[in-house]
CSV table of C-alpha atoms and ligand atoms in Angstrom, one decimal:
chain,number,residue,atom,x,y,z
A,24,MET,CA,6.9,-3.4,26.0
A,25,ASN,CA,5.6,0.1,26.6
A,26,PRO,CA,3.2,-0.1,29.5
A,27,MET,CA,1.1,3.0,28.6
A,28,ILE,CA,0.3,4.7,25.3
A,29,ARG,CA,-0.3,8.5,25.4
A,30,VAL,CA,-3.1,9.6,23.2
A,31,GLY,CA,-4.0,12.9,21.6
A,32,LEU,CA,-7.5,13.1,20.2
A,33,ILE,CA,-8.8,15.3,17.4
A,34,GLY,CA,-12.5,16.1,17.1
A,35,CYS,CA,-14.2,16.7,20.4
A,36,GLY,CA,-17.8,16.0,19.3
A,37,PHE,CA,-20.1,13.1,19.9
A,38,MET,CA,-17.5,10.3,19.3
A,39,GLY,CA,-14.7,12.3,20.8
A,40,ARG,CA,-16.6,12.4,24.1
A,41,MET,CA,-17.4,8.7,23.8
A,42,HIS,CA,-13.7,7.8,23.4
A,43,ALA,CA,-12.7,10.1,26.3
A,44,ASN,CA,-15.1,8.2,28.5
A,45,VAL,CA,-13.4,5.0,27.5
A,46,TYR,CA,-9.9,6.3,28.0
A,47,GLN,CA,-10.8,7.1,31.6
A,48,THR,CA,-11.4,3.4,32.2
A,49,LEU,CA,-8.2,2.0,30.5
A,50,GLU,CA,-5.1,1.2,32.4
A,51,ASN,CA,-2.7,1.2,29.5
A,52,ALA,CA,-3.9,4.3,27.5
A,53,GLU,CA,-4.0,7.9,28.7
A,54,LEU,CA,-5.7,10.7,26.9
A,55,ILE,CA,-3.5,13.7,27.5
A,56,ALA,CA,-4.5,16.3,24.9
A,57,ALA,CA,-7.3,17.2,22.5
A,58,VAL,CA,-7.8,19.3,19.4
A,59,ASP,CA,-10.9,20.9,18.0
A,60,ILE,CA,-11.3,23.6,15.5
A,61,LYS,CA,-13.7,25.3,17.8
A,62,PRO,CA,-11.9,26.9,20.8
A,63,ASP,CA,-14.9,26.8,23.1
A,64,VAL,CA,-15.6,23.2,22.4
A,65,VAL,CA,-12.0,22.0,23.0
A,66,GLU,CA,-11.7,24.1,26.2
A,67,LYS,CA,-14.8,22.7,27.7
A,68,TYR,CA,-13.7,19.2,26.7
A,69,ALA,CA,-10.2,19.6,28.1
A,70,SER,CA,-11.6,21.0,31.3
A,71,ASP,CA,-14.1,18.1,31.6
A,72,PHE,CA,-11.3,15.5,31.1
A,73,GLY,CA,-8.4,17.3,32.8
A,74,ILE,CA,-6.2,17.5,29.7
A,75,SER,CA,-4.6,20.1,27.4
A,76,ALA,CA,-6.5,21.9,24.6
A,77,TYR,CA,-5.3,22.8,21.1
A,78,THR,CA,-7.1,24.1,18.0
A,79,THR,CA,-4.7,22.5,15.5
A,80,LEU,CA,-3.1,19.1,15.2
A,81,GLU,CA,0.3,20.7,14.4
A,82,ALA,CA,0.2,22.7,17.7
A,83,MET,CA,-0.6,19.5,19.7
A,84,LEU,CA,2.1,17.5,18.0
A,85,ALA,CA,4.6,20.3,18.6
A,86,SER,CA,3.9,20.5,22.3
A,87,GLU,CA,2.9,17.0,23.5
A,88,GLN,CA,4.8,13.7,23.7
A,89,ILE,CA,2.1,11.4,22.3
A,90,ASP,CA,2.2,7.9,20.8
A,91,ALA,CA,-1.1,7.8,19.0
A,92,VAL,CA,-3.7,10.2,17.5
A,93,ASP,CA,-7.3,9.3,17.8
A,94,VAL,CA,-9.3,10.8,14.9
A,95,CYS,CA,-12.9,11.5,15.7
A,96,LEU,CA,-13.4,14.0,12.9
A,97,PRO,CA,-16.2,14.2,10.3
A,98,THR,CA,-15.5,11.4,7.7
A,99,TYR,CA,-14.4,13.7,4.9
A,100,LEU,CA,-11.4,14.8,7.1
A,101,HIS,CA,-10.3,11.2,8.1
A,102,LYS,CA,-7.7,10.9,5.3
A,103,GLU,CA,-6.1,14.3,5.7
A,104,PHE,CA,-5.6,14.0,9.5
A,105,THR,CA,-4.7,10.3,9.5
A,106,VAL,CA,-1.9,11.0,6.9
A,107,ALA,CA,-0.7,14.0,8.9
A,108,ALA,CA,-0.5,12.0,12.1
A,109,ALA,CA,1.3,9.1,10.4
A,110,LYS,CA,3.8,11.5,8.9
A,111,ALA,CA,4.5,12.7,12.4
A,112,GLY,CA,5.2,9.1,13.4
A,113,LYS,CA,2.1,8.5,15.5
A,114,HIS,CA,-0.1,5.4,15.5
A,115,VAL,CA,-3.6,6.2,14.5
A,116,PHE,CA,-7.0,5.1,15.6
A,117,CYS,CA,-9.6,6.5,13.2
A,118,GLU,CA,-13.4,6.4,13.4
A,119,LYS,CA,-15.4,4.5,10.8
A,120,PRO,CA,-16.1,4.8,7.9
A,121,MET,CA,-12.4,4.7,7.0
A,122,ALA,CA,-12.8,7.4,4.3
A,123,MET,CA,-15.0,8.8,1.5
A,124,SER,CA,-13.3,6.8,-1.3
A,125,LEU,CA,-10.9,3.9,-1.9
A,126,THR,CA,-8.3,6.3,-3.2
A,127,GLU,CA,-8.4,8.1,0.2
A,128,ALA,CA,-8.3,4.7,2.1
A,129,ASP,CA,-5.2,3.7,0.0
A,130,GLU,CA,-3.5,7.0,0.9
A,131,MET,CA,-4.1,6.3,4.6
A,132,ILE,CA,-2.7,2.8,4.4
A,133,ALA,CA,0.3,3.9,2.3
A,134,ALA,CA,1.1,6.8,4.8
A,135,CYS,CA,0.9,4.5,7.8
A,136,THR,CA,2.9,1.7,6.1
A,137,GLU,CA,5.6,4.2,5.0
A,138,ALA,CA,5.8,5.7,8.5
A,139,GLY,CA,5.9,2.3,10.2
A,140,VAL,CA,2.9,3.1,12.4
A,141,GLN,CA,-0.2,1.1,13.1
A,142,LEU,CA,-3.7,2.1,11.8
A,143,MET,CA,-6.9,0.8,13.2
A,144,ILE,CA,-10.4,1.9,12.0
A,145,GLY,CA,-13.2,2.0,14.6
A,146,HIS,CA,-15.3,-0.8,13.4
A,147,CYS,CA,-16.8,-1.3,16.8
A,148,ILE,CA,-19.4,-3.9,16.0
A,149,ARG,CA,-16.7,-6.5,15.7
A,150,PHE,CA,-16.1,-5.8,19.4
A,151,TRP,CA,-19.7,-5.4,20.5
A,152,PRO,CA,-20.3,-8.2,23.0
A,153,GLU,CA,-23.4,-9.7,21.4
A,154,TYR,CA,-22.0,-9.6,17.9
A,155,ALA,CA,-18.7,-11.1,19.2
A,156,ILE,CA,-20.7,-14.0,20.6
A,157,LEU,CA,-22.5,-14.5,17.3
A,158,LYS,CA,-19.1,-14.6,15.6
A,159,GLN,CA,-17.9,-17.2,18.1
A,160,ILE,CA,-21.0,-19.4,17.6
A,161,THR,CA,-20.6,-19.2,13.8
A,162,ALA,CA,-16.9,-19.9,13.7
A,163,SER,CA,-17.1,-22.8,16.2
A,164,LYS,CA,-19.9,-24.4,14.1
A,165,LYS,CA,-21.4,-25.3,17.5
A,166,PHE,CA,-24.9,-25.4,15.9
A,167,GLY,CA,-23.7,-26.5,12.5
A,168,GLU,CA,-23.5,-24.2,9.4
A,169,LEU,CA,-25.0,-20.8,9.4
A,170,LEU,CA,-28.0,-20.9,7.0
A,171,SER,CA,-29.1,-17.3,7.1
A,172,VAL,CA,-28.6,-14.0,9.0
A,173,ASN,CA,-30.5,-10.8,9.1
A,174,LEU,CA,-28.7,-7.6,10.3
A,175,THR,CA,-30.7,-4.5,11.0
A,176,ARG,CA,-29.7,-1.0,11.9
A,177,TYR,CA,-32.0,2.0,11.8
A,178,GLY,CA,-33.1,5.2,13.5
A,179,ALA,CA,-34.0,8.8,13.0
A,180,PHE,CA,-31.5,11.1,11.3
A,181,PRO,CA,-28.8,12.1,13.9
A,182,THR,CA,-29.1,15.8,14.5
A,183,TRP,CA,-26.1,16.3,16.8
A,184,SER,CA,-23.3,16.8,14.2
A,185,SER,CA,-21.3,20.0,14.1
A,186,GLU,CA,-22.3,22.3,11.3
A,187,ASP,CA,-24.8,19.5,10.4
A,188,TRP,CA,-22.0,17.8,8.3
A,189,LEU,CA,-23.9,14.5,8.4
A,190,SER,CA,-26.6,15.9,6.1
A,191,ASP,CA,-24.0,16.8,3.5
A,192,VAL,CA,-23.5,13.7,1.3
A,193,THR,CA,-20.1,15.0,0.2
A,194,LYS,CA,-18.9,15.0,3.8
A,195,SER,CA,-20.6,11.9,5.2
A,196,GLY,CA,-21.6,9.7,2.3
A,197,GLY,CA,-25.2,9.6,3.6
A,198,GLY,CA,-26.7,7.0,6.0
A,199,VAL,CA,-25.5,4.0,4.1
A,200,LEU,CA,-21.8,4.9,4.3
A,201,ASP,CA,-22.1,6.5,7.7
A,202,MET,CA,-24.3,3.9,9.5
A,203,HIS,CA,-25.0,0.8,7.5
A,204,ILE,CA,-21.3,0.2,6.9
A,205,HIS,CA,-21.3,-1.2,10.5
A,206,ASP,CA,-23.3,-4.2,9.3
A,207,THR,CA,-21.4,-4.5,6.0
A,208,ASP,CA,-18.1,-4.6,7.9
A,209,TYR,CA,-19.6,-7.2,10.3
A,210,ILE,CA,-20.9,-9.5,7.6
A,211,HIS,CA,-17.3,-9.6,6.2
A,212,TYR,CA,-16.0,-10.4,9.6
A,213,LEU,CA,-18.7,-13.2,10.0
A,214,LEU,CA,-18.6,-14.8,6.6
A,215,GLY,CA,-15.8,-13.4,4.5
A,216,ASN,CA,-16.3,-12.1,0.9
A,217,PRO,CA,-19.8,-12.6,-0.6
A,218,ASP,CA,-20.2,-14.5,-3.9
A,219,GLU,CA,-23.1,-12.3,-4.8
A,220,ILE,CA,-24.5,-9.0,-3.7
A,221,HIS,CA,-27.7,-7.2,-4.6
A,222,SER,CA,-28.7,-3.8,-3.2
A,223,TRP,CA,-31.8,-1.6,-3.4
A,224,GLY,CA,-32.5,1.5,-1.4
A,225,THR,CA,-33.7,5.0,-1.0
A,226,VAL,CA,-31.8,8.2,-2.0
A,227,ASP,CA,-33.0,11.5,-0.7
A,228,ALA,CA,-31.7,15.0,-0.2
A,229,LYS,CA,-29.1,13.7,2.4
A,230,GLY,CA,-27.8,11.1,0.0
A,231,PRO,CA,-28.2,7.3,0.1
A,232,SER,CA,-30.3,7.1,3.3
A,233,GLN,CA,-31.6,3.5,3.4
A,234,VAL,CA,-30.5,0.2,1.9
A,235,PHE,CA,-31.7,-3.4,1.6
A,236,THR,CA,-28.9,-5.7,0.6
A,237,THR,CA,-28.9,-9.5,0.0
A,238,MET,CA,-25.7,-11.4,-0.1
A,239,LYS,CA,-24.8,-15.0,-0.8
A,240,PHE,CA,-21.8,-16.7,0.9
A,241,GLY,CA,-21.8,-20.3,-0.5
A,242,LYS,CA,-25.1,-21.6,0.7
A,243,ALA,CA,-25.6,-19.0,3.4
A,244,ILE,CA,-27.8,-16.0,2.8
A,245,ALA,CA,-27.4,-12.6,4.5
A,246,HIS,CA,-29.9,-9.8,4.5
A,247,LEU,CA,-28.8,-6.4,5.7
A,248,GLU,CA,-31.1,-3.5,6.2
A,249,GLY,CA,-30.1,-0.1,7.4
A,250,GLY,CA,-31.2,3.5,7.3
A,251,TRP,CA,-31.4,6.8,9.1
A,252,ASN,CA,-34.6,8.1,7.3
A,253,LEU,CA,-37.1,7.3,10.0
A,254,PRO,CA,-39.2,10.1,11.6
A,255,SER,CA,-37.5,12.1,14.3
A,256,GLY,CA,-38.1,10.5,17.7
A,257,THR,CA,-37.8,7.0,16.3
A,258,PRO,CA,-35.3,5.3,18.7
A,259,PHE,CA,-32.1,3.8,17.3
A,260,LYS,CA,-32.1,0.1,17.0
A,261,HIS,CA,-29.6,-2.6,16.0
A,262,ALA,CA,-30.7,-6.2,15.8
A,263,PHE,CA,-29.8,-9.6,14.3
A,264,ARG,CA,-31.3,-13.0,13.7
A,265,ALA,CA,-29.0,-15.9,12.8
A,266,ILE,CA,-30.4,-19.3,11.9
A,267,PHE,CA,-28.1,-22.3,12.0
A,268,GLU,CA,-28.7,-26.0,11.2
A,269,ARG,CA,-29.3,-26.8,14.9
A,270,GLY,CA,-30.0,-23.5,16.6
A,271,ALA,CA,-30.5,-19.8,16.4
A,272,ALA,CA,-29.1,-16.6,17.9
A,273,ILE,CA,-31.5,-13.7,18.1
A,274,MET,CA,-31.0,-10.2,19.4
A,275,ASP,CA,-34.1,-8.2,18.6
A,276,VAL,CA,-36.9,-7.2,21.0
A,277,GLY,CA,-35.0,-8.6,24.0
A,278,PRO,CA,-31.5,-9.4,24.9
A,279,LEU,CA,-29.4,-11.8,22.8
A,280,THR,CA,-31.0,-15.2,23.2
A,281,ILE,CA,-29.6,-18.5,22.0
A,282,TYR,CA,-32.1,-21.2,20.9
A,283,GLU,CA,-31.2,-24.8,20.5
A,284,GLY,CA,-33.8,-27.5,19.7
A,285,GLY,CA,-35.0,-29.3,22.8
A,286,LYS,CA,-33.2,-27.0,25.3
A,287,GLU,CA,-34.3,-24.0,27.3
A,288,PRO,CA,-33.4,-20.6,25.6
A,289,HIS,CA,-30.2,-19.2,26.9
A,290,VAL,CA,-29.4,-15.5,27.5
A,291,PRO,CA,-25.6,-15.2,27.7
A,292,GLU,CA,-24.4,-12.9,30.5
A,293,ILE,CA,-22.6,-9.9,29.1
A,294,PRO,CA,-19.9,-9.0,31.7
A,295,LYS,CA,-20.5,-5.6,33.3
A,296,MET,CA,-17.4,-3.7,34.7
A,297,GLU,CA,-17.4,-0.6,36.8
A,298,ALA,CA,-15.6,2.3,35.1
A,299,ALA,CA,-12.9,4.1,37.1
A,300,GLY,CA,-14.8,7.3,37.2
A,301,GLY,CA,-18.1,5.6,38.0
A,302,GLY,CA,-20.7,4.5,35.4
A,303,ASN,CA,-20.8,1.2,33.7
A,304,ILE,CA,-18.4,0.1,31.0
A,305,SER,CA,-21.1,-2.0,29.5
A,306,ASP,CA,-22.8,1.2,28.4
A,307,LEU,CA,-19.7,1.8,26.2
A,308,GLY,CA,-20.1,-1.6,24.6
A,309,GLY,CA,-17.9,-2.1,21.6
A,310,TYR,CA,-16.4,1.4,22.0
A,311,TYR,CA,-14.7,0.2,25.2
A,312,HIS,CA,-13.6,-3.2,23.7
A,313,GLU,CA,-12.2,-1.7,20.5
A,314,LEU,CA,-10.1,1.0,22.2
A,315,LYS,CA,-8.9,-1.6,24.8
A,316,TYR,CA,-7.8,-3.8,21.9
A,317,PHE,CA,-6.0,-0.9,20.3
A,318,ALA,CA,-4.1,-0.1,23.5
A,319,ASP,CA,-3.4,-3.7,24.4
A,320,ARG,CA,-2.0,-4.6,21.0
A,321,LEU,CA,0.1,-1.4,20.9
A,322,THR,CA,1.5,-1.9,24.4
A,323,ASN,CA,2.3,-5.6,23.7
A,324,GLY,CA,3.8,-4.8,20.3
A,325,GLN,CA,1.3,-7.1,18.6
A,326,PRO,CA,-0.3,-6.5,15.2
A,327,PHE,CA,-4.0,-5.8,14.8
A,328,GLU,CA,-6.0,-8.9,13.7
A,329,THR,CA,-9.7,-8.5,14.5
A,330,VAL,CA,-9.8,-5.4,12.3
A,331,THR,CA,-7.0,-4.3,10.0
A,332,PRO,CA,-6.7,-1.4,7.5
A,333,GLN,CA,-7.2,-4.0,4.7
A,334,THR,CA,-10.5,-5.4,6.2
A,335,SER,CA,-11.7,-1.8,6.7
A,336,ARG,CA,-10.8,-1.0,3.0
A,337,VAL,CA,-12.8,-4.1,1.9
A,338,SER,CA,-15.8,-3.0,4.0
A,339,LEU,CA,-15.6,0.5,2.4
A,340,ALA,CA,-15.4,-1.1,-1.1
A,341,THR,CA,-18.5,-3.3,-0.5
A,342,THR,CA,-20.5,-0.4,1.0
A,343,LEU,CA,-19.6,1.8,-2.0
A,344,GLU,CA,-20.7,-1.1,-4.3
A,345,GLU,CA,-24.1,-1.2,-2.4
A,346,ILE,CA,-24.4,2.5,-2.9
A,347,ARG,CA,-23.6,2.2,-6.6
A,348,GLN,CA,-26.2,-0.6,-7.1
A,349,MET,CA,-29.0,1.2,-5.1
A,350,SER,CA,-28.3,4.5,-6.9
A,351,ALA,CA,-28.3,2.9,-10.4
B,427,NAD,N1,-18.5,4.1,15.7
B,427,NAD,C1,-19.7,4.7,15.8
B,427,NAD,O1,-20.7,4.0,16.2
B,427,NAD,C2,-19.9,6.1,15.4
B,427,NAD,C3,-21.0,6.8,15.9
B,427,NAD,C4,-21.1,8.2,15.5
B,427,NAD,C5,-20.1,8.7,14.7
B,427,NAD,N2,-19.1,8.0,14.3
B,427,NAD,C6,-18.0,8.6,13.4
B,427,NAD,O2,-17.2,9.4,14.2
B,427,NAD,C7,-16.8,10.5,13.4
B,427,NAD,C8,-17.1,11.8,14.1
B,427,NAD,O3,-18.6,11.9,14.2
B,427,NAD,P1,-19.3,12.7,15.4
B,427,NAD,O4,-20.7,12.3,15.4
B,427,NAD,O5,-18.5,12.7,16.6
B,427,NAD,O6,-19.2,14.2,14.8
B,427,NAD,P2,-19.4,15.6,15.6
B,427,NAD,O7,-19.9,16.6,14.6
B,427,NAD,O8,-20.2,15.4,16.8
B,427,NAD,O9,-17.9,15.9,16.0
B,427,NAD,C9,-16.9,16.3,15.1
B,427,NAD,C10,-16.0,17.3,15.8
B,427,NAD,O10,-14.9,17.7,14.9
B,427,NAD,C11,-14.6,19.0,15.0
B,427,NAD,N3,-13.9,19.5,13.8
B,427,NAD,C12,-14.4,19.6,12.6
B,427,NAD,N4,-13.5,20.0,11.7
B,427,NAD,C13,-12.3,20.0,12.4
B,427,NAD,C14,-10.9,20.3,12.0
B,427,NAD,N5,-10.6,20.7,10.8
B,427,NAD,N6,-10.0,20.3,13.0
B,427,NAD,C15,-10.4,20.0,14.3
B,427,NAD,N7,-11.6,19.7,14.7
B,427,NAD,C16,-12.6,19.7,13.7
B,427,NAD,C17,-16.0,19.7,15.2
B,427,NAD,O11,-15.9,21.0,15.7
B,427,NAD,C18,-16.6,18.7,16.1
B,427,NAD,O12,-16.5,19.0,17.5
B,427,NAD,C19,-17.4,10.3,12.0
B,427,NAD,O13,-16.6,9.7,11.1
B,427,NAD,C20,-18.6,9.4,12.3
B,427,NAD,O14,-19.0,8.7,11.2
B,427,NAD,C21,-18.9,6.7,14.6
């Protein structure tokens, strides 16, 4: 067992910083170098986190001994850099969505398989504590069968992206591929593959920006709603309401609350841990738990199970089907 994985990260923007914050708290993964196409961005990032800076992946790979590459690049670059990292023999953690198309996803899977390296896509909602509790309740059948579930995710259009790549549908896929895919991925995790799927939505200048999808899984019904076309200043929100034969789990206006007929509502305690450099890991939510899982599994020589390249490909395929239906 290798007790520590050495990570090089590419893409020092919003998610690159989020991941660096997580690495500071992990005992078995160390961020040692970073790459960004913008020299000023990577130099500031490297100085903030005390690591080496590069402006190309090749330069980092030539100079640093690393075990894994963490890809936090705009989505249209995921395939190119995942394949390059795999060919260099590095494990890859790549942000969601996996890629822009199934062809790209297949190339990523093939490159990693051929190189004998592991690939994990950052489907963080599977690791988000409240959503992990809902998965546990559903799988245990503690309250009987799940009858219905609503998953909601919306906010104003994110304005932080470099060169405004998020507003270019050919680079981001629009709000449905970029943001709503979180819930599409989660519903697969919760209930498997749907028997039926029907989507409607809104397409604007930034592409498919809002979607309403209804899915059937046997008798269970799921309704997913997501979009980034709300007025600027609208706070981001993610929420769910799951109704079981003998209970309900609701995360909406307040914290996750579990309701069971005849009992007091229960608010599960979400463990809070102090980060090494101060701050609170709970602020990092699923981002902390997914990277911890990535590092734990690699250092223990175990395969990924909670999220695999194949589950991420399925989530991409379903989201692309939602986009096809809503755009028809
Ligand atoms: N898991 C989540 O909740 C979540 C949240 C936000 C974003 N994301 C995903 O993370 C990824 C990155 O998004 P972001 O918001 O951090 O974007 P960003 O624009 O903030 O950061 C991207 C960085 O990549 C750099 N870059 C661009 N092209 C490059 C190249 N060829 N070589 C090296 N560096 C290059 C840019 O200079 C920028 O610093 C996207 O796939 C996005 O969908 C995931």
